[in-house]
Amino acid sequence: MEYSFMQQYWWFLVSLLGALLVFLMFVQGANSMIFSLGKDEAGKKMVINSTGRKWEFTFTTLVTFGGAFFASFPLFYSTSFGGAYWLWMIILFSFVLQAVSYEFQNKLGNIFGPTLFQWFLVLNGILGPLLLGGAVATFFNGSNFLIDKANIINFDQSIISRWANGSNGLDALLDPWNLIFGLAVFFLARILGTLYIINNVDDGEIRGRARRKLIVNTVTFLILFLAFLVRTLLKDGYAYNPETGVIFMEPMKYLHNLLDMWYVLVALLIGVVALLYGIIRTVRDSNYIKGIWPAGIGVVVVVLCLLLCVGWNNTAYYPSNADLQSSLTITNSCSSEFTLRTMTYVSFLIPFVLAYIFYAWRAIDMKKIDREEIAADDHIY
């Protein structure tokens, strides 16, 4: 395996983890609608217990995504997670708040009552997708950071990367296109959340409300996502010369990437079709409850293709608006050849991990959640 191949391979794996994370944010999407899907106490408990059986998958994938980035592209990890720490700290705090809310809302001695913790779940359902989407949008729109690798031998100033202003990542939210993409991810999470609840909760009233919300969320998502996608394909992108490493602006770079990597474009179109199929069939057929699977697979494929488009084909995946030559590529920010090679061997265990996840998921979902279970089960959230 050549060093360049392993760089491409690990960008693929990191992108796949990111795509799976977006899919698993159906937990956040459903939680953002707790009070509108469940009108009574039993209805809210059904929604919360449905997502409560899956939130560990989302949290674990988030941590794994960050760990994979740290191991394979450590300069990105130190630059983004270290420089834009306020943005990432808010994201992580909202996920920690989610975990606490699930476990303590019905505990003895909870003086605040369950409603407060349910609102915390709603807060995570809004902030998680919105801020993660805004953070990912900086891959296309750039961030304000500076990198000087010469500092590694400067004992007085050994910091390689630093943020160019005092906002420490919050400036990403000042870019309207980052917010548009963040809102698109938020409404996508709500789409997946409604599809998941329709599949997992056996209650006619909740399924009916979820189908009505599916239409509104889908229309809003399509407007936001198509606006961001068209603008991204037509705008100048961040390219680099593979021989010299010099980074430069290329007109319609991301459109060129899709045309050059035709297989990514084909996969992107297939993913879009799968997503729309899952949504449309669920809306049109009141007896169809499996829309989460074609839609979920479609989302994973689409997000994977977008991340491949921003990292492959000589593209700077984390551009700097403060200093163009500080932008990160998969060649100037990756780990050593030995590290990547070792991790590549370890990655061969991934199919076994996926098989275990499939087994655990199936075991959890063998019986749909209904009102009788909520009333009888002593181990509910």
XYZ file of N, CA, C and O in Angstrom, residues 1-10 344:
44
model
N 0.836 -1.198 0.000
C 0.000 0.000 0.000
C 0.873 1.250 0.000
O 1.710 1.426 0.881
N 0.680 2.093 -0.979
C 1.422 3.340 -1.067
C 0.899 4.335 -0.023
O -0.263 4.272 0.401
N 1.761 5.258 0.369
C 1.403 6.282 1.345
C 0.212 7.099 0.847
O -0.728 7.387 1.601
N 0.222 7.474 -0.433
C -0.861 8.272 -0.999
C -2.185 7.507 -0.960
O -3.250 8.096 -0.710
N -2.135 6.191 -1.203
C -3.357 5.396 -1.140
C -3.935 5.395 0.265
O -5.155 5.516 0.453
N -3.071 5.258 1.270
C -3.559 5.225 2.649
C -4.149 6.575 3.055
O -5.105 6.625 3.834
N -3.604 7.663 2.527
C -4.188 8.968 2.798
C -5.614 9.040 2.239
O -6.541 9.493 2.921
N -5.783 8.587 1.005
C -7.116 8.573 0.392
C -8.049 7.614 1.150
O -9.232 7.921 1.367
N -7.505 6.487 1.538
C -8.297 5.467 2.229
C -8.817 5.991 3.562
O -9.996 5.804 3.905
N -7.963 6.689 4.303
C -8.395 7.165 5.608
C -9.329 8.359 5.501
O -10.163 8.573 6.378
N -4.457 1.092 9.265
C -5.125 0.425 8.149
C -5.350 -1.043 8.459
O -6.430 -1.597 8.193
